[in-house]
Amino acid sequence: MFKRFSETIVNSACERDIIKNEDKEESIYGLNTFLTLAVNVLSAALIGLIFHMLIETALFIFVYRSLRKYIGGSHADTALRCYISSCMTYVAVLVFIKYYPISSMATTVLMACSMLVLWILAPIEAPKKPLDEIEHKVFRRRSHITIIICLCVFLILHYIPNQYTYYCSNITAVSVYAVTLFAVIGKVKLKEALIKYSTQ
């Protein structure tokens, strides 16, 4: 998202011999990644502060990222679209958490169904970045381990007779719902891409 800006900064640093020319590409990539991450974190924190739900935002991102790391799913075509999509997701999730409309038993059932869907679909590879056989096995195993851990944590938090842990379990559930939604969308996109490729 900040590639051009990063190139300008690094080129200037190279001209002043602050960065070696052989380290130019690596420095551009590193700076772009750092700036993108910094903006995403600050934006998430700002949205959390606006809703007075900073802790909820942090917990959602932790669970969401932990699952998405190995499960995969739908991705935006550009960094800017990814950023906008992330911000919209944070807003939607916080509103949903604030007015969580699902009962305790229904949440448990929905969590079990979501986890089952993720277990079956994972890992969902990106059409432009297919996984080889070894990567697929590794990501599938790690995604299954993450799913089991997440489900166990949810059940413990959800059924401890404590209002705070129950609230945290609902945030965990919403995180899983979001991962499942993007996983299904990603799987559909992957199938569409494969069909399109096979007909060319």
CSV table of C-alpha atoms in Angstrom, one decimal, residues 62-63 66-67 70-71 111 115 119 141-157 172 176:
chain,number,residue,atom,x,y,z
A,62,PHE,CA,-6.0,-12.1,17.8
A,63,VAL,CA,-8.5,-15.0,17.3
A,66,SER,CA,-4.6,-17.0,14.5
A,67,LEU,CA,-7.2,-18.9,12.5
A,70,TYR,CA,-3.4,-21.4,8.3
A,71,ILE,CA,-7.0,-21.6,7.1
A,111,MET,CA,-19.7,-22.4,16.7
A,115,MET,CA,-15.6,-25.2,13.1
A,119,TRP,CA,-12.2,-28.2,9.4
A,141,ARG,CA,-2.5,-30.0,10.1
A,142,ARG,CA,-1.8,-26.7,11.7
A,143,SER,CA,-5.2,-25.3,10.8
A,144,HIS,CA,-6.8,-28.4,12.5
A,145,ILE,CA,-4.7,-27.9,15.6
A,146,THR,CA,-5.7,-24.2,15.8
A,147,ILE,CA,-9.4,-25.1,15.3
A,148,ILE,CA,-9.3,-27.6,18.2
A,149,ILE,CA,-7.5,-25.1,20.5
A,150,CYS,CA,-10.0,-22.3,19.6
A,151,LEU,CA,-13.0,-24.6,20.2
A,152,CYS,CA,-11.7,-25.8,23.6
A,153,VAL,CA,-11.0,-22.2,24.7
A,154,PHE,CA,-14.5,-21.2,23.6
A,155,LEU,CA,-16.2,-24.0,25.5
A,156,ILE,CA,-14.2,-23.3,28.7
A,157,LEU,CA,-14.9,-19.5,28.5
A,172,THR,CA,-14.3,-15.6,20.1
A,176,VAL,CA,-14.9,-17.6,14.1
